[in-house]
PDB file of C-alpha atoms in Angstrom:
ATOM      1  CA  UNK Z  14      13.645   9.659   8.145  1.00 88.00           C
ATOM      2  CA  UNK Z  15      14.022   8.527   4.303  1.00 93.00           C
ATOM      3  CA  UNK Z  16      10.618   7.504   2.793  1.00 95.00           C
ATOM      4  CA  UNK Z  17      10.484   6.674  -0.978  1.00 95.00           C
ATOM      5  CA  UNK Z  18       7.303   6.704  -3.064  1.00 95.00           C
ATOM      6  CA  UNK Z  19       7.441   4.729  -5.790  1.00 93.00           C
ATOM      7  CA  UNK Z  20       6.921   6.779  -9.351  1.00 90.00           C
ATOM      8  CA  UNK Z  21       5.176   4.356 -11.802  1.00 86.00           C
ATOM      9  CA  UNK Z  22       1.798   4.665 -11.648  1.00 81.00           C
ATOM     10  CA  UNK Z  23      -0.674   6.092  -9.131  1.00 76.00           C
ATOM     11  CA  UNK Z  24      -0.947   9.204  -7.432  1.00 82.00           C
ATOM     12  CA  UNK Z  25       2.480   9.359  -5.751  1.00 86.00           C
ATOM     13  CA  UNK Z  26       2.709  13.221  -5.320  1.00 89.00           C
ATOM     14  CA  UNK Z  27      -0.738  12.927  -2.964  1.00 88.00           C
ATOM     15  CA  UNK Z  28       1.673  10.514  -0.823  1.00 91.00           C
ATOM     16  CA  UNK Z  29       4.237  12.431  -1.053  1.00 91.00           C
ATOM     17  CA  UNK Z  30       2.157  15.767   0.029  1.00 92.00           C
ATOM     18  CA  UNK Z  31       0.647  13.247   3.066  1.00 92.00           C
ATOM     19  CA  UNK Z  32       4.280  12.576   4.453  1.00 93.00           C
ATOM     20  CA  UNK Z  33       4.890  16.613   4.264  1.00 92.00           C
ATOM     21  CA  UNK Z  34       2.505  17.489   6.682  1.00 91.00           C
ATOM     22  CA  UNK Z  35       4.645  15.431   9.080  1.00 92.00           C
ATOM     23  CA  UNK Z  36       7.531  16.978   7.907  1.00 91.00           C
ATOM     24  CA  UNK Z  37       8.881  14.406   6.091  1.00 92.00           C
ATOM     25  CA  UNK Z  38      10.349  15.092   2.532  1.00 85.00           C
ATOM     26  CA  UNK Z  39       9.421  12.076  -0.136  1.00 92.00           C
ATOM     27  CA  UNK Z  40      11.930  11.019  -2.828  1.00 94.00           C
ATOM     28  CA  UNK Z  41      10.093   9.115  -6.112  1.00 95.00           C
ATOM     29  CA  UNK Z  42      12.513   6.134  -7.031  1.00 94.00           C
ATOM     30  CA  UNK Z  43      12.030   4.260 -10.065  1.00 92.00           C
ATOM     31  CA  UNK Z  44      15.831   2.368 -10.341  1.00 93.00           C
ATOM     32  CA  UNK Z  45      17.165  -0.151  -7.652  1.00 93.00           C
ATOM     33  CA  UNK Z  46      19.801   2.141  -6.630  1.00 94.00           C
ATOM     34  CA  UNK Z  47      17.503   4.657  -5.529  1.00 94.00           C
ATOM     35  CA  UNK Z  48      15.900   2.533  -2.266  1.00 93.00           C
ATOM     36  CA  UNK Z  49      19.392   2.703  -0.609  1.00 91.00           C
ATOM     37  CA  UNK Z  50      19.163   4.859   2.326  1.00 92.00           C
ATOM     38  CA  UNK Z  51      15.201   4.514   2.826  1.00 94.00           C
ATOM     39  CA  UNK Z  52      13.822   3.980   5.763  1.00 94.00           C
ATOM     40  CA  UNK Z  53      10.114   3.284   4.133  1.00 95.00           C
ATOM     41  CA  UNK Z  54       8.789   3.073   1.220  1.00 96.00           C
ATOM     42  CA  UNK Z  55       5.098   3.194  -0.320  1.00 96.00           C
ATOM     43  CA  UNK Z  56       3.791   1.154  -3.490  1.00 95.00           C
ATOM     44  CA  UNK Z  57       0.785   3.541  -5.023  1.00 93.00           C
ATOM     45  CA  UNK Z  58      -2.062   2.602  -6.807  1.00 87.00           C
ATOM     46  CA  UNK Z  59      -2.186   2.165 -10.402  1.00 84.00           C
ATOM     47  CA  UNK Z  60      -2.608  -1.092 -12.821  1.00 85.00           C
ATOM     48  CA  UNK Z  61      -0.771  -4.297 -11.046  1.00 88.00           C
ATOM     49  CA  UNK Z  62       0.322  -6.215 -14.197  1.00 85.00           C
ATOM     50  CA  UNK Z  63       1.645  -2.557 -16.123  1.00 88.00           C
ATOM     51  CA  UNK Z  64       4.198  -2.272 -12.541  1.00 88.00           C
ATOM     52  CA  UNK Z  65       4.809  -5.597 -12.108  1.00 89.00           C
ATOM     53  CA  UNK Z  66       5.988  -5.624 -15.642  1.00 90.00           C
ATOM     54  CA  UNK Z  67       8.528  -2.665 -14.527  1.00 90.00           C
ATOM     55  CA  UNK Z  68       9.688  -3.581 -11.663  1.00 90.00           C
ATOM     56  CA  UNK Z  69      10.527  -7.234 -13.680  1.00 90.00           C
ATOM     57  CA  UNK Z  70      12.060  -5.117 -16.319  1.00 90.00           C
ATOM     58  CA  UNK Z  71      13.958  -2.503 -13.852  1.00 89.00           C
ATOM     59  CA  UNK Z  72      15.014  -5.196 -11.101  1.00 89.00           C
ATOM     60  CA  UNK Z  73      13.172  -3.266  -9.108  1.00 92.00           C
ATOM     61  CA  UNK Z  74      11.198  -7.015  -7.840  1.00 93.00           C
ATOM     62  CA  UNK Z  75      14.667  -8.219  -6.400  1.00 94.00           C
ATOM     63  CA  UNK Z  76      15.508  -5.192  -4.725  1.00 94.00           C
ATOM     64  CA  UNK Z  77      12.250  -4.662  -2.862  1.00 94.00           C
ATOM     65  CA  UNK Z  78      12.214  -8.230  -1.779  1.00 94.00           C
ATOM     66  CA  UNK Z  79      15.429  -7.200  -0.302  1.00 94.00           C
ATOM     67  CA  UNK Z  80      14.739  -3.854   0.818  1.00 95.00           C
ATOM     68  CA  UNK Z  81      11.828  -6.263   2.878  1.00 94.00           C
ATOM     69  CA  UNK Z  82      14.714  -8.427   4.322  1.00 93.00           C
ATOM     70  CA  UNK Z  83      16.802  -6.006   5.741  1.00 92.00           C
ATOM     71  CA  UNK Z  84      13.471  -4.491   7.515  1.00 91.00           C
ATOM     72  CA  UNK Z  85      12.858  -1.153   5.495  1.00 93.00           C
ATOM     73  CA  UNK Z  86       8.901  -1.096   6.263  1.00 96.00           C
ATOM     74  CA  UNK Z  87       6.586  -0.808   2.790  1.00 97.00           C
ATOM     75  CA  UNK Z  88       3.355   0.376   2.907  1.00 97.00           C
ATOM     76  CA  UNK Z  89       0.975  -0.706  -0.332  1.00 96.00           C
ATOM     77  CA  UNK Z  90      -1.939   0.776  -1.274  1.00 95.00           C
ATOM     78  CA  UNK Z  91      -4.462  -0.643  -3.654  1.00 93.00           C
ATOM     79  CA  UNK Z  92      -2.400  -1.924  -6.657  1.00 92.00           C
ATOM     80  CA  UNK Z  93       0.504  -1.762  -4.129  1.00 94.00           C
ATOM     81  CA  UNK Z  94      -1.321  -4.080  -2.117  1.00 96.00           C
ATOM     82  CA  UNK Z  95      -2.054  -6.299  -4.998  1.00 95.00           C
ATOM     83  CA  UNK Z  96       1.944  -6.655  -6.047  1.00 95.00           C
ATOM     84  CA  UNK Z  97       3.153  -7.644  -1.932  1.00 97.00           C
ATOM     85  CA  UNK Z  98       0.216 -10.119  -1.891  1.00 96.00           C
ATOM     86  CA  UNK Z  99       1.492 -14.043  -1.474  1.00 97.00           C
ATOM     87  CA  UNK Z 100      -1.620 -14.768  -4.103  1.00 96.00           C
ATOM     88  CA  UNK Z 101      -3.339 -12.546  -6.665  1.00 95.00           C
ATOM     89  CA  UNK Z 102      -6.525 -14.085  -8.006  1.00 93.00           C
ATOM     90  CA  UNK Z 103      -8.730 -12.819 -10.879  1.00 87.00           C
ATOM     91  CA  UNK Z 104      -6.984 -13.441 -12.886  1.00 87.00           C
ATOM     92  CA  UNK Z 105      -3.972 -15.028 -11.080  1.00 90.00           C
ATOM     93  CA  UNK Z 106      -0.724 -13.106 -11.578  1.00 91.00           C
ATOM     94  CA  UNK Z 107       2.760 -13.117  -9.944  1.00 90.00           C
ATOM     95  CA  UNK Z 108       3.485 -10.827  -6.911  1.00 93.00           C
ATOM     96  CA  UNK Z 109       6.448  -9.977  -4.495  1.00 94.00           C
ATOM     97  CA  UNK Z 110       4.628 -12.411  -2.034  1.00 95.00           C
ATOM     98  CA  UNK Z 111       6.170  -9.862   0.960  1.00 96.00           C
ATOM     99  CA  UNK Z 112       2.422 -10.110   2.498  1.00 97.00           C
ATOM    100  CA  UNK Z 113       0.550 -13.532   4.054  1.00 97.00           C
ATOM    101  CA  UNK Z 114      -2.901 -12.549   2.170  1.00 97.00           C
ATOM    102  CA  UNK Z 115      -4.425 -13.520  -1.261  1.00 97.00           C
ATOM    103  CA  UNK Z 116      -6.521 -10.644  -2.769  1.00 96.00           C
ATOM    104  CA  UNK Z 117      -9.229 -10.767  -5.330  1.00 93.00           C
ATOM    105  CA  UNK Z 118      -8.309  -7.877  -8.349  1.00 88.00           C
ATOM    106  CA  UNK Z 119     -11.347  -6.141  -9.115  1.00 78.00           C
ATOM    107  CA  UNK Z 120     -13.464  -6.654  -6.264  1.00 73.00           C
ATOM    108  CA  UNK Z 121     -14.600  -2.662  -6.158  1.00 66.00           C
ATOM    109  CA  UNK Z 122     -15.930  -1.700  -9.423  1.00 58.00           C
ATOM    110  CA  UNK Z 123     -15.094  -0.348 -12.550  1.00 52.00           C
ATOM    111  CA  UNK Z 124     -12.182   1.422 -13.484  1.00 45.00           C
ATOM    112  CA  UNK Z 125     -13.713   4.801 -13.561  1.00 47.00           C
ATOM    113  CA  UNK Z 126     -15.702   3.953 -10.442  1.00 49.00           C
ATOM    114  CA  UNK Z 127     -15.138   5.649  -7.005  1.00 54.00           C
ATOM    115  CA  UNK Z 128     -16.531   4.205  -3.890  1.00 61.00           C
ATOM    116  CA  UNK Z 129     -15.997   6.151  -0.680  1.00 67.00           C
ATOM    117  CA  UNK Z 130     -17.324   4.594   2.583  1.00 69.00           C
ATOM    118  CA  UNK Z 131     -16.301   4.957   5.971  1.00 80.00           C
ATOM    119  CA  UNK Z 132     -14.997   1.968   8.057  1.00 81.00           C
ATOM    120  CA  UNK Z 133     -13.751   0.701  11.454  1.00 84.00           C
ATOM    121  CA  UNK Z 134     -10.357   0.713  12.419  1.00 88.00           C
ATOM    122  CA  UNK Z 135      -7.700  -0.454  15.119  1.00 87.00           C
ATOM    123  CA  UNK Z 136      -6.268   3.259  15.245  1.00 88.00           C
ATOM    124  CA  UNK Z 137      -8.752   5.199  16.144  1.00 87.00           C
ATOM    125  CA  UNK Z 138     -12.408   5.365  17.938  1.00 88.00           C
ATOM    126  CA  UNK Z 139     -14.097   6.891  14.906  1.00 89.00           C
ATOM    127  CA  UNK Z 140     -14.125   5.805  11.417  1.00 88.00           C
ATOM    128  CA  UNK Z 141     -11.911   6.515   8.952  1.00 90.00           C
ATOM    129  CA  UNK Z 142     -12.675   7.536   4.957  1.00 89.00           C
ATOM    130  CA  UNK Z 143     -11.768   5.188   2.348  1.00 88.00           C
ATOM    131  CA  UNK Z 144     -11.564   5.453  -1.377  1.00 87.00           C
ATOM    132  CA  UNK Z 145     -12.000   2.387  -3.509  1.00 85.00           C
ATOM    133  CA  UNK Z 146     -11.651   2.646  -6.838  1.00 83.00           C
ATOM    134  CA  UNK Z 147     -11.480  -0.861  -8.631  1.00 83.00           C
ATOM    135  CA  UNK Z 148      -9.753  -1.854  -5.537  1.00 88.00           C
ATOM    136  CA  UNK Z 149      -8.844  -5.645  -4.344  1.00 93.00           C
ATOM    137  CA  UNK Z 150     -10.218  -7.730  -1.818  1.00 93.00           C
ATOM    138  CA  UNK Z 151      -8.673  -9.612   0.567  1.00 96.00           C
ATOM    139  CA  UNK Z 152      -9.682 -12.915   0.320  1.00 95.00           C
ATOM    140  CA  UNK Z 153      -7.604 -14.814   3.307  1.00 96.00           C
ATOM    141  CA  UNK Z 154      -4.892 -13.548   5.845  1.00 97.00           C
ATOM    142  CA  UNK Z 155      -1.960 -15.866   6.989  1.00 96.00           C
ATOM    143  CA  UNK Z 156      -0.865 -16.074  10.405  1.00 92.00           C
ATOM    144  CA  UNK Z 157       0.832 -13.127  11.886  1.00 94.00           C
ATOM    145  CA  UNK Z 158      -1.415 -10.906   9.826  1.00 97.00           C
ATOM    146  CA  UNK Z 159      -3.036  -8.177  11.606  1.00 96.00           C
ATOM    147  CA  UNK Z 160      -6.167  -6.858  10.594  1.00 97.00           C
ATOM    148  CA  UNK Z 161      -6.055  -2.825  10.592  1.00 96.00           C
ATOM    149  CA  UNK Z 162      -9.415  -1.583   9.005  1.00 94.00           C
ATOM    150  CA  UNK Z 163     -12.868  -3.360   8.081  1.00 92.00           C
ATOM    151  CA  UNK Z 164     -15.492  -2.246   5.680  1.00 89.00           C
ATOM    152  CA  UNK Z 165     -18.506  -4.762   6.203  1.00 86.00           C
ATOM    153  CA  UNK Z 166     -16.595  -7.053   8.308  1.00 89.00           C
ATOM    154  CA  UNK Z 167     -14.139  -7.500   5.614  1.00 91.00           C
ATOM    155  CA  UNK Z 168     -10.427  -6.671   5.515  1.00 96.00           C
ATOM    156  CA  UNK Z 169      -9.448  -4.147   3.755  1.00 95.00           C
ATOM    157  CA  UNK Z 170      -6.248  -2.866   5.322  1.00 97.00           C
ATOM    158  CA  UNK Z 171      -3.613  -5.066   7.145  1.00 98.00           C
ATOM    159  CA  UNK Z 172       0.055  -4.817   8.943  1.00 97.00           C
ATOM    160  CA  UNK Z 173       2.329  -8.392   9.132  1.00 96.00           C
ATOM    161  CA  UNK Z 174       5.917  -7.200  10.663  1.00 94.00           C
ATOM    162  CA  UNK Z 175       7.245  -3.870   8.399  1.00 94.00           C
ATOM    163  CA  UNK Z 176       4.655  -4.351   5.785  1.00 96.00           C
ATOM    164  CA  UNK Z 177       1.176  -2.880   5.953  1.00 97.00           C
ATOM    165  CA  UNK Z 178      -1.362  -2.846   2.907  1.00 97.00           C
ATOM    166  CA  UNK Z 179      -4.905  -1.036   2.481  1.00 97.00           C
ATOM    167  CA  UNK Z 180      -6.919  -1.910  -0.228  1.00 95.00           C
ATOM    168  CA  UNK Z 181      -8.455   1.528  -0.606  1.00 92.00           C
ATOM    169  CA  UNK Z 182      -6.410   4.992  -1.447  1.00 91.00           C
ATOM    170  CA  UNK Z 183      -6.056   7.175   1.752  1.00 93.00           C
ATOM    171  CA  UNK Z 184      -3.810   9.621   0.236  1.00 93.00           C
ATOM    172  CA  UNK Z 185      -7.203  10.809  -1.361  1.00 89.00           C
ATOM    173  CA  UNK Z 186      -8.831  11.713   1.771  1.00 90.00           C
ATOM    174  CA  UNK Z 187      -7.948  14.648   4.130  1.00 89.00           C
ATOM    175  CA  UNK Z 188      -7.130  12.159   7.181  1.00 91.00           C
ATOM    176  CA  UNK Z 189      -3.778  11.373   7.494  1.00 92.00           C
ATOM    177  CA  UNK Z 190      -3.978   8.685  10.428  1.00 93.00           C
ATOM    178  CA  UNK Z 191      -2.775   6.201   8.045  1.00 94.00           C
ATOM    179  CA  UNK Z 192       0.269   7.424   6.725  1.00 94.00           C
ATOM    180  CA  UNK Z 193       0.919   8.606  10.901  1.00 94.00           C
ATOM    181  CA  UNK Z 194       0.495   4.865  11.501  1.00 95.00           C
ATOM    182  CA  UNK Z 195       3.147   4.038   8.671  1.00 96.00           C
ATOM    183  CA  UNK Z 196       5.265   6.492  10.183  1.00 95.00           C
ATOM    184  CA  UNK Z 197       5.092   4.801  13.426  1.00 93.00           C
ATOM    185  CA  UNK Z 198       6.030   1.149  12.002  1.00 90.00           C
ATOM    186  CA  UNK Z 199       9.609   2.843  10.443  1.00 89.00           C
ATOM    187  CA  UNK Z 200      10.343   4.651  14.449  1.00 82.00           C
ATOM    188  CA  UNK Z 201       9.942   1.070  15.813  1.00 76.00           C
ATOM    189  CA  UNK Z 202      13.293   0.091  13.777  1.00 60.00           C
ATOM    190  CA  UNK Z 203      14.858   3.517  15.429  1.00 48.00           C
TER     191      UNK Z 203
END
């Protein structure tokens, strides 16, 4: 299994360290070229409009639109989820529209701001930990959208097809239930 992290921004070595403990070695792309071969690949946090901006400027937009077509599976987290949106809202911005949802930017605070809580998911009985920091809400989900994880009845981590999105970091937490799950969406295609 072949599971990219995307270097721009965000903490893509604490993804990459999550896939280890599976066993699963992590390349960083930044080019096109570099997504052929991958089975998976993971959009990090970070500042949406700073990677959009690259992945305009690298063709890197294109490619993962395509990568999307031919059913690699992406997994976005925070910013990540802000950039496969289908609408990005305060302020309005483009995105890879890969995703039936429209998110809010800036719906968890400050930039410097952490907020951890603990909220109900479809994987498991207990709770799981999530880290927002300035992190997006979901403001609608399309059709075909299922909802993963709630914090106060609100979505805040969803799966349509190959892509998945949480709008909170879990590669800052010690549970890795999440990235297992993302795991799980790239052995379907197997």
């Amino acid at each position: 299994m072949k599971i990219g992290v995307l270097a721009i921004q965000g903490d893509f070595e604490a993804h990459g360290e999550m896939l280890w403990r599976f066993g699963v070695t992590a390349s960083f792309p930044r080019k096109a070229a570099e997504l052929a071969g991958l089975d998976g690949l993971i959009l990090p946090g970070g500042e949406s409009t700073t990677q959009l901006k690259f992945l305009e400027r690298e063709g890197l937009a294109p490619a993962l639109q395509e990568f999307a077509a031919r059913g690699g599976a992406i997994f976005g987290t925070c910013a990540g989820a802000i950039l496969l949106a289908r609408e990005v809202r305060n302020p309005p911005q483009a995105s890879l529209g890969l995703l039936d949802i429209a998110v809010s930017r800036n719906g968890y605070g400050r930039q410097l701001d952490s907020d951890v809580r603990f909220g109900k998911t479809v994987l498991r009985d207990q709770p799981i930990e999530m880290v927002f920091i300035r992190a997006p809400v979901i403001d609608e989900i399309g059709r075909g959208v299922m909802v993963l994880a709630e914090d106060g009845g609100r979505p805040v981590m969803v799966r349509q097809g190959r892509v998945m999105a949480s709008t909170f970091h879990p590669e800052l937490t010690s549970d890795d239930s999440i990235h297992r799950y993302f795991l799980s969406l790239i052995d379907e295609r197997s």
